[in-house]
GROMACS .gro file of C-alpha atoms in nm:
model
  464
    1MET     CA    1  -3.254   3.981   3.015
    2ARG     CA    2  -3.432   3.964   2.684
    3ARG     CA    3  -3.164   4.067   2.512
    4LEU     CA    4  -2.922   3.789   2.706
    5LEU     CA    5  -3.211   3.517   2.627
    6GLY     CA    6  -3.195   3.618   2.254
    7THR     CA    7  -2.839   3.587   2.267
    8LEU     CA    8  -2.877   3.216   2.371
    9LEU     CA    9  -3.123   3.131   2.147
   10PHE     CA   10  -2.896   3.244   1.883
   11VAL     CA   11  -2.630   3.025   2.060
   12SER     CA   12  -2.860   2.712   2.052
   13GLY     CA   13  -2.950   2.754   1.630
   14SER     CA   14  -2.551   2.742   1.596
   15ALA     CA   15  -2.428   2.496   1.841
   16TRP     CA   16  -2.633   2.215   1.701
   17ALA     CA   17  -2.408   1.956   1.495
   18ALA     CA   18  -2.458   1.901   1.114
   19PRO     CA   19  -2.483   1.540   1.021
   20PRO     CA   20  -2.191   1.384   0.941
   21GLY     CA   21  -2.025   1.524   0.585
   22ALA     CA   22  -2.190   1.805   0.613
   23SER     CA   23  -2.072   2.174   0.654
   24PRO     CA   24  -2.181   2.359   0.974
   25PRO     CA   25  -2.471   2.585   0.939
   26MET     CA   26  -2.310   2.944   0.946
   27PRO     CA   27  -2.517   3.111   0.678
   28THR     CA   28  -2.439   3.474   0.822
   29ALA     CA   29  -2.111   3.659   0.773
   30ALA     CA   30  -2.103   3.733   1.139
   31LEU     CA   31  -2.150   3.336   1.229
   32ALA     CA   32  -1.833   3.273   0.925
   33GLU     CA   33  -1.668   3.526   1.123
   34GLY     CA   34  -1.708   3.361   1.436
   35HIS     CA   35  -1.584   3.015   1.268
   36GLU     CA   36  -1.264   3.204   1.216
   37ALA     CA   37  -1.200   3.369   1.541
   38VAL     CA   38  -1.173   3.041   1.688
   39GLY     CA   39  -0.801   2.996   1.555
   40ALA     CA   40  -0.869   2.704   1.347
   41PRO     CA   41  -0.780   2.769   1.020
   42THR     CA   42  -0.819   2.557   0.665
   43VAL     CA   43  -0.582   2.254   0.651
   44GLY     CA   44  -0.275   2.371   0.420
   45SER     CA   45  -0.284   2.739   0.430
   46PRO     CA   46  -0.016   2.930   0.576
   47THR     CA   47  -0.034   3.070   0.945
   48PRO     CA   48  -0.030   3.425   0.953
   49THR     CA   49   0.270   3.642   1.074
   50PRO     CA   50   0.232   3.871   1.363
   51SER     CA   51   0.327   4.213   1.225
   52THR     CA   52   0.673   4.327   1.378
   53SER     CA   53   0.803   4.694   1.419
   54THR     CA   54   1.119   4.601   1.181
   55SER     CA   55   1.096   4.777   0.818
   56THR     CA   56   1.198   4.418   0.679
   57ALA     CA   57   0.913   4.203   0.605
   58THR     CA   58   0.916   3.819   0.683
   59PRO     CA   59   0.852   3.628   0.344
   60THR     CA   60   0.578   3.426   0.356
   61PRO     CA   61   0.597   3.060   0.265
   62THR     CA   62   0.479   2.954  -0.049
   63PRO     CA   63   0.147   2.691   0.077
   64THR     CA   64   0.180   2.351  -0.093
   65PRO     CA   65  -0.057   2.247  -0.351
   66THR     CA   66  -0.344   2.025  -0.286
   67VAL     CA   67  -0.500   1.810  -0.552
   68SER     CA   68  -0.846   1.713  -0.517
   69LEU     CA   69  -0.886   1.347  -0.613
   70SER     CA   70  -1.160   1.057  -0.585
   71MET     CA   71  -1.046   0.695  -0.500
   72ALA     CA   72  -1.022   0.593  -0.847
   73ASP     CA   73  -0.774   0.899  -0.958
   74TYR     CA   74  -0.588   0.799  -0.657
   75LEU     CA   75  -0.535   0.444  -0.692
   76GLY     CA   76  -0.454   0.537  -1.059
   77ARG     CA   77  -0.174   0.762  -0.981
   78VAL     CA   78  -0.050   0.498  -0.700
   79ALA     CA   79  -0.072   0.201  -1.001
   80ARG     CA   80   0.166   0.425  -1.243
   81ALA     CA   81   0.393   0.636  -1.007
   82ASN     CA   82   0.482   0.400  -0.649
   83LEU     CA   83   0.857   0.340  -0.634
   84GLU     CA   84   0.811   0.027  -0.450
   85LEU     CA   85   0.541  -0.106  -0.715
   86ALA     CA   86   0.838  -0.019  -0.994
   87ALA     CA   87   1.126  -0.193  -0.797
   88GLN     CA   88   0.876  -0.514  -0.789
   89ARG     CA   89   0.858  -0.475  -1.221
   90VAL     CA   90   1.199  -0.456  -1.267
   91ASN     CA   91   1.214  -0.850  -1.122
   92VAL     CA   92   0.979  -0.932  -1.426
   93GLU     CA   93   1.275  -0.743  -1.678
   94ILE     CA   94   1.516  -1.001  -1.470
   95ALA     CA   95   1.320  -1.291  -1.523
   96ASP     CA   96   1.281  -1.172  -1.903
   97ALA     CA   97   1.709  -1.183  -1.914
   98GLN     CA   98   1.713  -1.490  -1.760
   99ILE     CA   99   1.542  -1.655  -2.033
  100ALA     CA  100   1.763  -1.481  -2.294
  101ILE     CA  101   2.076  -1.635  -2.123
  102ALA     CA  102   1.906  -1.931  -2.105
  103ARG     CA  103   1.912  -1.972  -2.468
  104VAL     CA  104   2.290  -1.947  -2.485
  105PHE     CA  105   2.482  -2.216  -2.692
  106PRO     CA  106   2.818  -2.291  -2.553
  107ASP     CA  107   3.037  -2.111  -2.771
  108PRO     CA  108   3.306  -2.223  -3.030
  109LEU     CA  109   3.721  -2.234  -2.907
  110VAL     CA  110   3.963  -2.181  -3.169
  111THR     CA  111   4.296  -2.259  -3.090
  112ALA     CA  112   4.638  -2.137  -3.251
  113GLY     CA  113   5.001  -2.161  -3.181
  114LEU     CA  114   5.311  -2.302  -3.231
  115ALA     CA  115   5.293  -2.724  -3.220
  116ALA     CA  116   5.654  -2.773  -3.212
  117ILE     CA  117   5.945  -2.560  -3.295
  118ASP     CA  118   6.345  -2.645  -3.312
  119VAL     CA  119   6.541  -2.504  -3.004
  120SER     CA  120   6.828  -2.710  -3.027
  121ASN     CA  121   6.960  -2.619  -3.441
  122HIS     CA  122   6.926  -3.009  -3.525
  123GLY     CA  123   6.702  -2.888  -3.817
  124SER     CA  124   6.382  -3.011  -3.707
  125PRO     CA  125   6.065  -2.827  -3.887
  126THR     CA  126   5.876  -2.593  -3.714
  127THR     CA  127   5.506  -2.697  -3.722
  128THR     CA  128   5.186  -2.443  -3.666
  129THR     CA  129   4.810  -2.570  -3.581
  130VAL     CA  130   4.479  -2.412  -3.555
  131GLY     CA  131   4.176  -2.580  -3.468
  132VAL     CA  132   3.807  -2.523  -3.368
  133SER     CA  133   3.647  -2.739  -3.078
  134GLN     CA  134   3.308  -2.714  -2.999
  135ALA     CA  135   3.127  -2.846  -2.665
  136ILE     CA  136   2.755  -3.047  -2.730
  137GLU     CA  137   2.523  -3.058  -2.428
  138LEU     CA  138   2.361  -3.371  -2.447
  139GLY     CA  139   2.027  -3.469  -2.234
  140GLY     CA  140   1.854  -3.124  -2.373
  141LYS     CA  141   2.020  -2.944  -2.116
  142ARG     CA  142   1.914  -2.634  -2.298
  143GLY     CA  143   1.590  -2.690  -2.343
  144ALA     CA  144   1.567  -2.778  -1.958
  145ARG     CA  145   1.691  -2.418  -1.881
  146VAL     CA  146   1.507  -2.243  -2.095
  147ARG     CA  147   1.170  -2.396  -1.964
  148ALA     CA  148   1.313  -2.338  -1.586
  149ALA     CA  149   1.350  -1.960  -1.706
  150GLU     CA  150   1.007  -1.927  -1.818
  151THR     CA  151   0.806  -2.087  -1.565
  152ALA     CA  152   1.040  -1.840  -1.321
  153ARG     CA  153   0.890  -1.539  -1.489
  154THR     CA  154   0.527  -1.634  -1.430
  155VAL     CA  155   0.602  -1.647  -1.090
  156ALA     CA  156   0.775  -1.315  -1.079
  157GLN     CA  157   0.466  -1.181  -1.256
  158ALA     CA  158   0.266  -1.317  -1.037
  159ASP     CA  159   0.465  -1.187  -0.740
  160VAL     CA  160   0.421  -0.800  -0.930
  161GLU     CA  161   0.053  -0.859  -0.930
  162ASP     CA  162   0.017  -0.970  -0.575
  163PHE     CA  163   0.240  -0.691  -0.443
  164PHE     CA  164   0.005  -0.466  -0.633
  165ARG     CA  165  -0.320  -0.615  -0.470
  166ILE     CA  166  -0.142  -0.570  -0.186
  167LEU     CA  167  -0.026  -0.177  -0.212
  168ARG     CA  168  -0.393  -0.124  -0.360
  169ALA     CA  169  -0.523  -0.253   0.018
  170ASN     CA  170  -0.300  -0.065   0.194
  171ALA     CA  171  -0.366   0.261  -0.036
  172ALA     CA  172  -0.706   0.231  -0.023
  173GLY     CA  173  -0.685   0.216   0.367
  174ALA     CA  174  -0.480   0.523   0.395
  175PHE     CA  175  -0.755   0.706   0.138
  176ILE     CA  176  -1.020   0.629   0.439
  177ASP     CA  177  -0.830   0.732   0.682
  178ALA     CA  178  -0.765   1.052   0.537
  179ILE     CA  179  -1.126   1.127   0.451
  180ALA     CA  180  -1.228   1.028   0.841
  181ALA     CA  181  -0.961   1.230   0.988
  182ARG     CA  182  -1.113   1.550   0.784
  183LEU     CA  183  -1.482   1.441   0.908
  184GLU     CA  184  -1.292   1.459   1.271
  185LEU     CA  185  -1.168   1.764   1.205
  186ASP     CA  186  -1.449   1.895   1.076
  187GLN     CA  187  -1.649   1.760   1.395
  188LYS     CA  188  -1.411   1.894   1.659
  189ARG     CA  189  -1.412   2.247   1.450
  190ARG     CA  190  -1.795   2.276   1.565
  191SER     CA  191  -1.789   2.162   1.846
  192LEU     CA  192  -1.519   2.454   1.938
  193VAL     CA  193  -1.721   2.727   1.783
  194SER     CA  194  -2.013   2.601   2.012
  195LEU     CA  195  -1.836   2.624   2.339
  196GLU     CA  196  -1.636   2.952   2.194
  197ARG     CA  197  -1.988   3.093   2.153
  198LEU     CA  198  -2.076   2.951   2.470
  199VAL     CA  199  -1.790   3.149   2.661
  200THR     CA  200  -1.894   3.482   2.486
  201VAL     CA  201  -2.253   3.408   2.646
  202ASN     CA  202  -2.141   3.345   2.994
  203GLU     CA  203  -1.927   3.630   3.000
  204GLN     CA  204  -2.196   3.829   2.957
  205ARG     CA  205  -2.387   3.660   3.222
  206VAL     CA  206  -2.158   3.677   3.442
  207ARG     CA  207  -2.170   4.120   3.374
  208ALA     CA  208  -2.549   4.059   3.450
  209GLY     CA  209  -2.471   3.849   3.776
  210ASP     CA  210  -2.696   3.550   3.667
  211ILE     CA  211  -2.391   3.328   3.693
  212GLY     CA  212  -2.079   3.293   3.937
  213ASP     CA  213  -1.741   3.318   3.790
  214ILE     CA  214  -1.654   2.911   3.821
  215ALA     CA  215  -1.921   2.855   3.546
  216LEU     CA  216  -1.770   3.080   3.300
  217VAL     CA  217  -1.374   2.892   3.410
  218LYS     CA  218  -1.549   2.596   3.378
  219THR     CA  219  -1.648   2.677   3.007
  220ARG     CA  220  -1.308   2.863   2.885
  221VAL     CA  221  -1.164   2.515   3.044
  222GLU     CA  222  -1.351   2.308   2.845
  223ALA     CA  223  -1.332   2.560   2.502
  224GLN     CA  224  -0.939   2.517   2.531
  225ARG     CA  225  -0.977   2.134   2.569
  226PHE     CA  226  -1.149   2.127   2.264
  227LYS     CA  227  -0.899   2.360   2.054
  228SER     CA  228  -0.622   2.130   2.153
  229ASP     CA  229  -0.846   1.831   2.011
  230VAL     CA  230  -0.827   2.096   1.703
  231LEU     CA  231  -0.481   2.115   1.667
  232GLN     CA  232  -0.418   1.788   1.742
  233ALA     CA  233  -0.690   1.641   1.453
  234GLN     CA  234  -0.530   1.918   1.221
  235GLY     CA  235  -0.174   1.714   1.266
  236ASP     CA  236  -0.367   1.396   1.235
  237LEU     CA  237  -0.477   1.477   0.903
  238GLU     CA  238  -0.189   1.663   0.755
  239ALA     CA  239  -0.039   1.348   0.837
  240ALA     CA  240  -0.273   1.124   0.677
  241GLU     CA  241  -0.274   1.346   0.342
  242LEU     CA  242   0.125   1.337   0.384
  243ALA     CA  243   0.073   0.917   0.374
  244LEU     CA  244  -0.135   0.952   0.048
  245ALA     CA  245   0.137   1.121  -0.114
  246GLN     CA  246   0.388   0.833   0.009
  247HIS     CA  247   0.201   0.594  -0.126
  248ILE     CA  248   0.193   0.766  -0.464
  249GLY     CA  249   0.555   0.816  -0.474
  250GLY     CA  250   0.798   0.944  -0.778
  251PRO     CA  251   0.745   1.280  -0.982
  252GLU     CA  252   0.387   1.311  -0.902
  253ALA     CA  253   0.380   1.325  -0.552
  254ALA     CA  254   0.676   1.619  -0.551
  255GLY     CA  255   0.528   1.969  -0.447
  256MET     CA  256   0.187   1.866  -0.412
  257ILE     CA  257  -0.045   1.733  -0.134
  258PRO     CA  258  -0.347   1.465  -0.238
  259GLU     CA  259  -0.681   1.585  -0.069
  260PRO     CA  260  -0.895   1.279  -0.082
  261HIS     CA  261  -1.281   1.298  -0.179
  262GLY     CA  262  -1.558   1.074  -0.121
  263ASP     CA  263  -1.847   0.938   0.114
  264LEU     CA  264  -1.728   0.696   0.399
  265LYS     CA  265  -2.144   0.630   0.411
  266ILE     CA  266  -2.122   0.280   0.215
  267PRO     CA  267  -2.423   0.082   0.156
  268SER     CA  268  -2.334  -0.272   0.344
  269ARG     CA  269  -2.305  -0.582   0.132
  270ASP     CA  270  -2.428  -0.941   0.189
  271PHE     CA  271  -2.151  -1.137   0.060
  272SER     CA  272  -2.134  -1.533   0.055
  273ALA     CA  273  -1.793  -1.716   0.254
  274GLU     CA  274  -1.814  -2.006  -0.043
  275ARG     CA  275  -1.861  -1.787  -0.327
  276LEU     CA  276  -1.557  -1.549  -0.192
  277ILE     CA  277  -1.356  -1.840  -0.113
  278ALA     CA  278  -1.432  -2.008  -0.443
  279LEU     CA  279  -1.338  -1.666  -0.631
  280ALA     CA  280  -1.012  -1.627  -0.419
  281ARG     CA  281  -0.881  -1.956  -0.507
  282GLU     CA  282  -0.932  -1.902  -0.867
  283ARG     CA  283  -0.780  -1.528  -0.874
  284ARG     CA  284  -0.583  -1.455  -0.570
  285PRO     CA  285  -0.213  -1.399  -0.747
  286ASP     CA  286  -0.035  -1.526  -0.431
  287LEU     CA  287  -0.166  -1.848  -0.447
  288LEU     CA  288  -0.165  -1.840  -0.846
  289SER     CA  289   0.224  -1.749  -0.765
  290ARG     CA  290   0.246  -2.065  -0.514
  291ARG     CA  291   0.082  -2.289  -0.805
  292LEU     CA  292   0.346  -2.170  -1.035
  293ALA     CA  293   0.578  -2.231  -0.810
  294VAL     CA  294   0.517  -2.632  -0.819
  295GLY     CA  295   0.579  -2.583  -1.216
  296ALA     CA  296   0.878  -2.373  -1.179
  297ALA     CA  297   1.004  -2.649  -0.906
  298GLY     CA  298   0.906  -2.925  -1.168
  299ALA     CA  299   1.118  -2.743  -1.423
  300ARG     CA  300   1.449  -2.727  -1.203
  301LEU     CA  301   1.388  -3.079  -1.148
  302ASP     CA  302   1.388  -3.162  -1.521
  303LEU     CA  303   1.686  -2.942  -1.539
  304ALA     CA  304   1.914  -3.144  -1.286
  305HIS     CA  305   1.791  -3.453  -1.444
  306ALA     CA  306   1.940  -3.329  -1.750
  307ASN     CA  307   2.252  -3.210  -1.619
  308ARG     CA  308   2.334  -3.565  -1.543
  309TRP     CA  309   2.431  -3.603  -1.902
  310ILE     CA  310   2.780  -3.557  -2.010
  311ASP     CA  311   2.880  -3.313  -2.289
  312LEU     CA  312   3.098  -3.387  -2.599
  313ASP     CA  313   3.389  -3.203  -2.695
  314VAL     CA  314   3.432  -3.220  -3.085
  315ALA     CA  315   3.768  -3.012  -3.229
  316VAL     CA  316   3.891  -3.015  -3.618
  317GLY     CA  317   4.263  -2.922  -3.612
  318TRP     CA  318   4.447  -2.800  -3.929
  319GLN     CA  319   4.846  -2.856  -3.865
  320HIS     CA  320   5.164  -2.723  -4.085
  321SER     CA  321   5.457  -2.856  -4.054
  322GLY     CA  322   5.736  -2.681  -4.201
  323PRO     CA  323   6.062  -2.840  -4.421
  324GLY     CA  324   6.322  -2.993  -4.199
  325THR     CA  325   6.684  -3.006  -4.237
  326GLY     CA  326   6.936  -3.290  -4.188
  327GLU     CA  327   6.920  -3.582  -4.001
  328PHE     CA  328   6.529  -3.458  -4.002
  329ALA     CA  329   6.524  -3.357  -4.391
  330GLN     CA  330   6.153  -3.395  -4.495
  331PRO     CA  331   5.919  -3.208  -4.706
  332ALA     CA  332   5.667  -2.942  -4.586
  333PHE     CA  333   5.312  -3.036  -4.517
  334ASP     CA  334   4.935  -2.980  -4.411
  335ALA     CA  335   4.746  -3.215  -4.172
  336LEU     CA  336   4.386  -3.232  -4.057
  337GLY     CA  337   4.292  -3.396  -3.713
  338GLY     CA  338   4.009  -3.419  -3.555
  339THR     CA  339   3.958  -3.516  -3.154
  340LEU     CA  340   3.623  -3.631  -2.969
  341THR     CA  341   3.649  -3.567  -2.614
  342VAL     CA  342   3.451  -3.784  -2.368
  343PRO     CA  343   3.441  -3.685  -1.973
  344LEU     CA  344   3.432  -4.016  -1.750
  345PRO     CA  345   3.112  -3.945  -1.521
  346PHE     CA  346   3.246  -3.966  -1.146
  347SER     CA  347   3.129  -3.658  -1.035
  348ARG     CA  348   2.786  -3.798  -1.115
  349VAL     CA  349   2.811  -4.043  -0.796
  350TYR     CA  350   2.717  -3.717  -0.615
  351ARG     CA  351   2.372  -3.634  -0.661
  352GLY     CA  352   2.341  -3.310  -0.452
  353GLU     CA  353   2.178  -3.107  -0.721
  354LEU     CA  354   1.896  -3.387  -0.772
  355ARG     CA  355   1.867  -3.429  -0.439
  356ALA     CA  356   1.782  -3.002  -0.357
  357ALA     CA  357   1.535  -3.017  -0.660
  358LEU     CA  358   1.328  -3.335  -0.548
  359ALA     CA  359   1.342  -3.130  -0.187
  360GLY     CA  360   1.206  -2.827  -0.387
  361GLN     CA  361   0.936  -2.924  -0.580
  362GLY     CA  362   0.824  -3.160  -0.212
  363GLN     CA  363   0.806  -2.807  -0.043
  364ALA     CA  364   0.686  -2.615  -0.334
  365THR     CA  365   0.376  -2.878  -0.326
  366LEU     CA  366   0.391  -2.828   0.093
  367ILE     CA  367   0.346  -2.417   0.083
  368VAL     CA  368   0.081  -2.477  -0.181
  369SER     CA  369  -0.124  -2.662   0.050
  370SER     CA  370  -0.074  -2.401   0.301
  371ALA     CA  371  -0.115  -2.105   0.095
  372ASP     CA  372  -0.497  -2.239   0.011
  373LEU     CA  373  -0.543  -2.314   0.384
  374ARG     CA  374  -0.407  -1.976   0.457
  375VAL     CA  375  -0.646  -1.789   0.175
  376GLN     CA  376  -0.986  -1.965   0.272
  377ILE     CA  377  -0.909  -1.828   0.652
  378GLU     CA  378  -0.781  -1.435   0.532
  379VAL     CA  379  -1.153  -1.457   0.387
  380ARG     CA  380  -1.356  -1.589   0.647
  381GLN     CA  381  -1.173  -1.351   0.870
  382ALA     CA  382  -1.200  -1.039   0.673
  383LEU     CA  383  -1.606  -1.152   0.622
  384ALA     CA  384  -1.672  -1.165   1.021
  385ARG     CA  385  -1.484  -0.831   1.078
  386TYR     CA  386  -1.676  -0.642   0.762
  387ARG     CA  387  -1.986  -0.801   0.949
  388ALA     CA  388  -1.896  -0.658   1.254
  389ALA     CA  389  -1.842  -0.346   1.139
  390ALA     CA  390  -2.165  -0.355   0.893
  391GLU     CA  391  -2.354  -0.437   1.237
  392ARG     CA  392  -2.173  -0.114   1.393
  393VAL     CA  393  -2.248   0.120   1.112
  394ARG     CA  394  -2.616   0.003   1.170
  395LEU     CA  395  -2.639   0.084   1.536
  396PHE     CA  396  -2.537   0.435   1.466
  397SER     CA  397  -2.756   0.490   1.157
  398GLY     CA  398  -3.041   0.352   1.375
  399GLY     CA  399  -3.070   0.641   1.628
  400THR     CA  400  -2.740   0.669   1.837
  401VAL     CA  401  -2.619   1.001   1.665
  402SER     CA  402  -2.996   1.128   1.671
  403ASP     CA  403  -2.999   1.046   2.036
  404ALA     CA  404  -2.733   1.213   2.109
  405GLU     CA  405  -2.829   1.551   1.930
  406HIS     CA  406  -3.178   1.506   2.133
  407VAL     CA  407  -2.941   1.523   2.471
  408PHE     CA  408  -2.764   1.825   2.370
  409GLU     CA  409  -3.061   2.065   2.206
  410ALA     CA  410  -3.270   1.944   2.519
  411SER     CA  411  -2.972   2.006   2.786
  412LEU     CA  412  -2.917   2.360   2.628
  413TYR     CA  413  -3.315   2.409   2.604
  414ASN     CA  414  -3.313   2.366   2.996
  415TYR     CA  415  -3.020   2.589   3.053
  416GLN     CA  416  -3.144   2.873   2.859
  417ARG     CA  417  -3.416   2.836   3.102
  418GLY     CA  418  -3.263   2.757   3.437
  419GLY     CA  419  -3.369   2.392   3.446
  420ALA     CA  420  -3.033   2.264   3.369
  421SER     CA  421  -2.666   2.336   3.490
  422LEU     CA  422  -2.370   2.406   3.269
  423LEU     CA  423  -2.172   2.083   3.399
  424GLU     CA  424  -2.476   1.928   3.194
  425VAL     CA  425  -2.460   2.128   2.885
  426LEU     CA  426  -2.088   2.053   2.899
  427ASP     CA  427  -2.143   1.695   2.949
  428ALA     CA  428  -2.415   1.682   2.652
  429GLN     CA  429  -2.194   1.845   2.428
  430ARG     CA  430  -1.869   1.628   2.518
  431ILE     CA  431  -2.101   1.319   2.479
  432LEU     CA  432  -2.223   1.412   2.195
  433ASN     CA  433  -1.927   1.495   1.994
  434ASP     CA  434  -1.782   1.153   2.107
  435VAL     CA  435  -2.101   0.982   1.929
  436TYR     CA  436  -1.998   1.179   1.638
  437LEU     CA  437  -1.644   1.072   1.615
  438SER     CA  438  -1.743   0.705   1.721
  439TYR     CA  439  -1.976   0.726   1.407
  440PHE     CA  440  -1.688   0.825   1.221
  441ASP     CA  441  -1.465   0.572   1.298
  442ALA     CA  442  -1.742   0.290   1.209
  443LEU     CA  443  -1.779   0.416   0.889
  444ARG     CA  444  -1.373   0.453   0.821
  445ALA     CA  445  -1.407   0.046   1.017
  446HIS     CA  446  -1.671  -0.035   0.787
  447ALA     CA  447  -1.533   0.126   0.479
  448ARG     CA  448  -1.137  -0.065   0.525
  449ALA     CA  449  -1.341  -0.397   0.630
  450LEU     CA  450  -1.470  -0.383   0.252
  451VAL     CA  451  -1.118  -0.335   0.122
  452GLU     CA  452  -1.004  -0.594   0.358
  453VAL     CA  453  -1.262  -0.837   0.224
  454GLU     CA  454  -1.211  -0.774  -0.164
  455THR     CA  455  -0.823  -0.807  -0.093
  456ALA     CA  456  -0.863  -1.149   0.033
  457ALA     CA  457  -1.137  -1.250  -0.247
  458GLY     CA  458  -0.904  -1.121  -0.500
  459LEU     CA  459  -1.193  -0.860  -0.627
  460TRP     CA  460  -1.183  -0.487  -0.656
  461ASP     CA  461  -1.498  -0.285  -0.717
  462VAL     CA  462  -1.441  -0.032  -0.422
  463ASP     CA  463  -1.547   0.336  -0.458
  464LEU     CA  464  -1.584   0.596  -0.260
   0.00000   0.00000   0.00000
């Protein structure tokens, strides 16, 4: 019994949960071996292949290398290599090309041919002609086209910046989720180690006759349940890290798995709603894009007015007439001619282009007002969620986690001395594990809420 009591005291020292983010207390080689025995391999390591009696060895798959990244490094890679962001940047190049197209002048036309040729054999002279004609745009059409294309480019640039704002928020959220997934996996592994050792102790107590088989079976069932949770947490962590690689995209994400490093215990901040709203109305690229769209609509309206002007066509021609014979006898001669072509603007009766441009300008103005209101609401919503998340973290930091640890320690101590049942120990272990998981979820929600606040306000200084 004295040896059994010593074993139980050793279990109580190894079963207590470590603080969030810290490694479990395993100072000895024997304890490290016990950690490996519970079947929780390191994420990313190859699964050992059972040996067989055949002479042909099964090739071991090469593990995918992991790259340790801070949040700043990770977001930098996202900004450089994200494929969707690269596709959005092409819109700016397209807008630049549209400006070059708008600057093009109408091409002159060269006309050459036979103006007259005698096919009746009466001696009429053959006449050849060469001419050049040029369309002349009136009403400042070219300048209006260039201004419309230039304003469209500014809108495209603002849209790219807004796309990156949303992409950065999503990437930061994925980074936070991956850190939280690793914390949850570590906590579930610690709980599994504790339960595996409790199974070993109960097996010894059953052999000593101190407890019945039912208690041992309950402990084994609980350990198997936690082992299932560990396997699920391993899958969740791998999926979260693969999501990080997807946000990076491009060649930088090929053949590697990002391993995020950071601390989710971010100090709470005190934000002013009015200050955040003022910053958002000044800096949000989506709101800036809507304002620029009003200018672009005005430029399109100016272009519609310019397009109502007629275009002139000026032509200059040279004509050569050969010598005639018979009744058409005449010497050869050259002549110059010119024409001015003025269209009759009957089509200007229809004002569809002008009406569409006027409607587009009014629509753009309404969209700006709607976007301004939406920005204010988004800032207030994000701030409300952030304050609730910060209060939730303070709740856990204020004693909930320490109280759960105390309950587990007391239950284990009483169980060692026969003053508590195995069910009470298992319940205390389960509660402690749930409290830690809820604490990690609160840290994750707090960090994500901070990202949401700064994204809504058009700011960025988040780092873990």
